[in-house]
XYZ file of C-alpha atoms in Angstrom:
326
model
C 0.000 0.000 0.000
C 2.781 2.366 0.936
C 4.610 1.443 -2.246
C 1.516 2.193 -4.376
C 1.025 5.558 -2.650
C 4.668 6.400 -3.085
C 4.487 5.640 -6.798
C 1.223 7.603 -7.079
C 2.703 10.719 -5.462
C 5.881 10.342 -7.439
C 3.794 10.267 -10.641
C 1.916 13.400 -9.579
C 5.177 15.152 -8.772
C 6.640 14.104 -12.108
C 3.541 15.342 -13.981
C 3.695 18.681 -12.164
C 7.376 18.950 -12.923
C 6.781 18.136 -16.591
C 3.931 20.660 -16.757
C 6.147 23.328 -15.216
C 8.932 22.520 -17.657
C 6.522 22.619 -20.601
C 5.117 25.986 -19.486
C 8.624 27.354 -19.085
C 9.568 25.985 -22.484
C 6.535 27.683 -24.028
C 7.393 30.964 -22.345
C 10.971 30.754 -23.596
C 10.075 29.430 -27.036
C 9.691 32.850 -28.637
C 11.549 33.572 -30.757
C 12.674 30.130 -31.887
C 13.185 31.141 -35.524
C 14.046 34.346 -37.406
C 11.835 37.408 -37.029
C 11.018 39.028 -40.358
C 10.489 42.772 -40.852
C 8.557 43.588 -44.008
C 9.535 46.972 -45.464
C 6.769 47.932 -47.912
C 9.119 50.087 -49.979
C 12.152 49.368 -52.200
C 15.693 49.013 -50.915
C 17.710 52.207 -50.575
C 14.980 54.480 -49.213
C 14.779 55.974 -45.701
C 12.214 53.298 -44.834
C 14.697 50.598 -45.790
C 17.475 52.210 -43.731
C 15.253 52.372 -40.630
C 14.081 48.775 -41.116
C 17.651 47.504 -41.287
C 18.758 49.689 -38.399
C 16.055 48.121 -36.213
C 16.817 44.618 -37.460
C 20.489 44.921 -36.550
C 19.836 46.621 -33.206
C 17.140 44.125 -32.174
C 19.414 41.258 -33.083
C 22.232 42.673 -30.959
C 19.949 43.536 -28.038
C 17.952 40.290 -27.872
C 20.082 37.662 -29.581
C 17.251 36.850 -31.987
C 17.837 36.513 -35.711
C 16.095 39.372 -37.537
C 15.880 39.810 -41.306
C 14.420 42.511 -43.554
C 12.352 41.750 -46.635
C 11.467 44.518 -49.086
C 7.987 44.163 -50.580
C 7.431 47.467 -52.352
C 4.611 48.567 -54.630
C 1.264 50.394 -54.710
C 2.334 53.126 -52.311
C 3.302 50.624 -49.629
C 0.024 48.691 -49.850
C 1.491 45.393 -51.092
C 3.895 44.834 -48.203
C 1.371 46.137 -45.688
C -1.238 43.648 -46.894
C 1.288 40.801 -46.585
C 1.596 41.494 -42.858
C -2.109 42.188 -42.304
C -3.019 38.831 -43.868
C -0.043 36.908 -42.476
C 0.308 34.666 -39.454
C -0.216 36.610 -36.218
C 2.583 34.843 -34.350
C 5.059 37.660 -33.754
C 7.465 36.486 -36.429
C 6.311 38.864 -39.184
C 6.356 42.605 -38.470
C 5.757 45.677 -40.613
C 7.676 48.899 -40.978
C 4.651 51.191 -40.895
C 4.612 54.650 -42.433
C 2.264 57.570 -43.031
C 1.119 56.338 -46.447
C -0.239 52.839 -45.773
C -1.273 53.441 -42.153
C -2.861 56.883 -42.503
C -3.289 58.366 -45.985
C -3.889 55.448 -48.342
C -7.470 54.623 -47.243
C -8.477 57.978 -48.761
C -6.132 57.760 -51.752
C -7.223 54.306 -52.963
C -10.813 53.249 -53.594
C -10.134 49.749 -52.257
C -7.610 48.369 -49.775
C -7.335 44.762 -48.662
C -6.471 45.803 -45.122
C -7.778 48.217 -42.500
C -4.944 50.188 -40.871
C -7.183 51.042 -37.903
C -8.092 47.413 -37.123
C -5.528 45.032 -38.596
C -2.397 46.055 -36.663
C -1.157 46.488 -33.134
C 1.509 49.177 -32.557
C 4.863 48.170 -31.095
C 7.249 51.143 -31.232
C 7.476 54.456 -33.042
C 11.035 54.525 -34.340
C 11.497 57.834 -36.118
C 9.868 61.116 -37.045
C 11.539 62.800 -39.996
C 10.642 66.423 -40.845
C 10.544 67.789 -44.356
C 12.385 70.828 -45.624
C 10.687 73.410 -47.829
C 13.497 74.347 -50.195
C 13.823 76.339 -53.401
C 16.243 76.661 -56.260
C 18.601 79.631 -55.586
C 17.204 81.368 -58.682
C 13.835 81.714 -56.920
C 13.807 85.300 -55.662
C 12.395 84.663 -52.173
C 14.842 84.369 -49.281
C 12.243 83.344 -46.675
C 8.661 82.106 -46.346
C 7.143 85.601 -46.189
C 8.773 86.606 -49.453
C 7.845 83.264 -51.038
C 4.161 83.729 -50.152
C 4.211 87.242 -51.592
C 5.522 85.909 -54.909
C 3.064 83.007 -54.946
C 0.110 85.306 -54.289
C 1.272 87.854 -56.855
C 1.391 85.250 -59.652
C -0.980 82.344 -58.844
C -0.084 79.149 -60.698
C 3.183 80.531 -62.084
C 5.422 78.503 -59.783
C 5.598 74.762 -59.229
C 6.742 72.254 -56.635
C 8.108 68.774 -57.224
C 7.243 65.698 -55.189
C 8.261 62.051 -54.991
C 4.843 61.119 -56.398
C 1.106 61.536 -56.000
C -0.060 60.855 -52.460
C 3.418 60.880 -50.906
C 4.146 62.916 -47.751
C 6.016 65.368 -49.981
C 2.877 65.881 -52.085
C 0.599 66.142 -49.055
C 2.936 68.699 -47.461
C 2.676 70.928 -50.502
C -1.115 70.654 -50.564
C -1.346 71.432 -46.848
C 0.800 74.555 -47.230
C -1.340 75.655 -50.187
C -4.503 75.106 -48.159
C -3.174 76.932 -45.106
C -1.879 79.919 -47.081
C -4.465 80.239 -49.848
C -1.798 80.040 -52.543
C -1.765 78.300 -55.917
C 1.339 76.220 -56.690
C 1.445 73.698 -59.522
C 2.201 70.156 -58.346
C 4.668 68.191 -60.496
C 4.844 64.515 -59.400
C 7.847 62.288 -60.104
C 8.627 58.627 -59.587
C 10.695 59.075 -56.442
C 12.680 61.758 -54.664
C 15.817 61.552 -56.819
C 14.269 62.711 -60.119
C 12.182 65.328 -58.289
C 15.282 66.808 -56.686
C 17.186 66.701 -59.973
C 14.641 68.988 -61.629
C 14.596 71.396 -58.695
C 18.390 71.481 -58.685
C 18.323 72.136 -62.420
C 15.736 74.900 -62.100
C 12.973 73.238 -64.137
C 10.814 73.299 -60.981
C 11.157 76.067 -58.408
C 10.562 74.316 -55.095
C 10.181 71.062 -53.208
C 9.046 69.715 -49.854
C 11.440 66.858 -49.184
C 12.468 64.578 -46.331
C 15.576 65.727 -44.495
C 17.827 62.750 -45.385
C 17.305 63.212 -49.122
C 17.716 66.985 -49.296
C 20.011 68.054 -46.471
C 23.282 67.729 -48.411
C 21.945 69.980 -51.187
C 20.900 72.650 -48.672
C 24.202 72.500 -46.803
C 26.157 72.774 -50.055
C 24.126 75.830 -51.152
C 22.657 74.152 -54.232
C 19.200 74.648 -52.684
C 17.914 77.289 -50.273
C 15.899 76.149 -47.242
C 12.901 78.326 -46.414
C 11.531 76.347 -43.472
C 11.495 72.985 -41.727
C 8.176 71.275 -41.078
C 8.863 69.977 -37.561
C 7.630 71.520 -34.307
C 11.160 72.694 -33.450
C 14.174 73.666 -35.510
C 16.523 70.841 -36.381
C 20.136 70.626 -35.249
C 21.472 70.261 -38.803
C 19.905 73.621 -39.847
C 19.705 75.728 -36.692
C 19.145 79.006 -38.571
C 16.217 77.671 -40.630
C 12.862 78.521 -38.995
C 9.889 76.205 -38.650
C 6.677 76.706 -40.608
C 4.986 77.876 -37.420
C 7.684 80.476 -36.809
C 7.092 81.609 -40.388
C 3.383 82.161 -39.828
C 2.011 78.851 -41.170
C 0.146 76.784 -38.583
C 1.261 73.394 -39.866
C 3.499 70.576 -38.726
C 4.355 67.861 -41.223
C 6.690 64.909 -41.132
C 7.257 61.391 -42.244
C 7.009 58.896 -39.383
C 8.122 55.298 -39.204
C 7.250 52.657 -36.641
C 6.834 48.939 -36.264
C 3.542 47.077 -35.975
C 2.397 43.472 -35.744
C -0.841 41.820 -36.890
C -3.675 42.763 -34.527
C -4.253 39.283 -33.050
C -0.598 38.596 -32.163
C -0.467 37.015 -28.658
C 0.092 39.554 -25.893
C 3.151 37.809 -24.446
C 4.865 38.079 -27.829
C 3.983 41.723 -28.426
C 5.251 42.471 -24.909
C 8.539 40.719 -25.727
C 8.828 42.699 -28.961
C 8.017 46.038 -27.323
C 10.512 45.414 -24.527
C 13.425 44.493 -26.779
C 12.656 46.925 -29.595
C 12.368 49.785 -27.120
C 15.722 48.846 -25.607
C 17.265 48.657 -29.071
C 15.908 52.107 -29.961
C 17.225 53.619 -26.737
C 20.850 52.700 -27.477
C 23.187 55.581 -28.270
C 24.333 53.956 -31.515
C 20.766 53.759 -32.823
C 19.879 57.287 -31.688
C 23.013 58.664 -33.336
C 22.146 56.918 -36.596
C 18.547 58.155 -36.488
C 19.851 61.686 -35.982
C 21.984 61.262 -39.098
C 18.810 60.296 -40.972
C 17.199 63.534 -39.822
C 14.887 62.037 -37.220
C 13.797 64.143 -34.259
C 13.291 62.685 -30.768
C 9.862 61.255 -30.141
C 7.919 59.132 -27.643
C 8.368 55.584 -28.907
C 5.743 53.893 -26.704
C 2.928 51.812 -28.272
C 0.352 54.141 -26.717
C 1.920 57.250 -28.251
C 2.282 55.507 -31.600
C -1.384 54.474 -31.574
C -2.485 58.047 -30.832
C -0.270 59.387 -33.610
C -1.681 56.966 -36.192
C -5.265 57.813 -35.225
C -4.701 61.573 -35.438
C -2.763 61.284 -38.713
C -5.519 59.202 -40.311
C -8.053 61.890 -39.444
C -5.875 64.786 -40.594
C -4.568 63.453 -43.896
C -7.735 61.704 -45.009
C -9.656 64.950 -44.558
C -7.063 66.904 -46.559
C -7.019 64.288 -49.331
C -10.805 64.362 -49.660
C -10.935 68.158 -49.468
C -8.324 68.524 -52.200
C -9.689 65.613 -54.259
C -6.540 63.489 -54.636
C -7.155 59.983 -56.029
C -4.644 57.343 -57.111
C -6.989 54.905 -58.882
């Protein structure tokens, strides 16, 4: 009898031990294979640089293997849909940006994802202001003078953008709306050809992301009229903000990481913890500064609020102006 009881209790103890080990194994199982970051834009862009910066930093900080996959096309919609419709297991993340997560629902008549419902925010990685710059042949030396010229000859001057519906395009339309001016929009297939025509004088002005345009401003090939961030940027301390120049607008490209909405909480918590630590490192902050990013609250809560407010703001502007991409 004693022997049977001893074996019985030993079996219970072994089962409890096995259960505890299994639970621990489950808790420690993630990540057990590479984490994939989908960048919904081509290689070589700011989005790609930020994706790879996070991948490397997360790998160093957590020991996990992290890879970047570029799935560009349709204004970021293709790669974004891949993540929205993918397995919600924490292994596939998205580099989210203003286009797919805020503006595109108003730009496209049909999307196969809902940015408000299909994703859960992890961290906001970067906020990159634009620079309103002009060719040196443009007579205005500041925003006040530029507005005087634009109002004197409506439709005479033009601005280049990286394409219809891009942050660069939306920035120009917002400035036009806020100032009551008429500036011809000239869309290009990317920032490089847009900048080439502004540098050559074929187009007078551009609203462009800091990383792409800063070298041309610093070299004197373009003249900066204003930056679109809330505060002046360290790289151009003498260039005022739009608000300082009398335009009540703040515009910037923002980039963060999201997971599919139904990703288990323990995995999103792991991702937030390690991605936040990776972002906080001096090496990452220094690199983001080089890319023109300004400091921002990276928390999931702040990121969620930003996305909600940006959806409201840009979708209203797009509908008011009547921009459509299909």
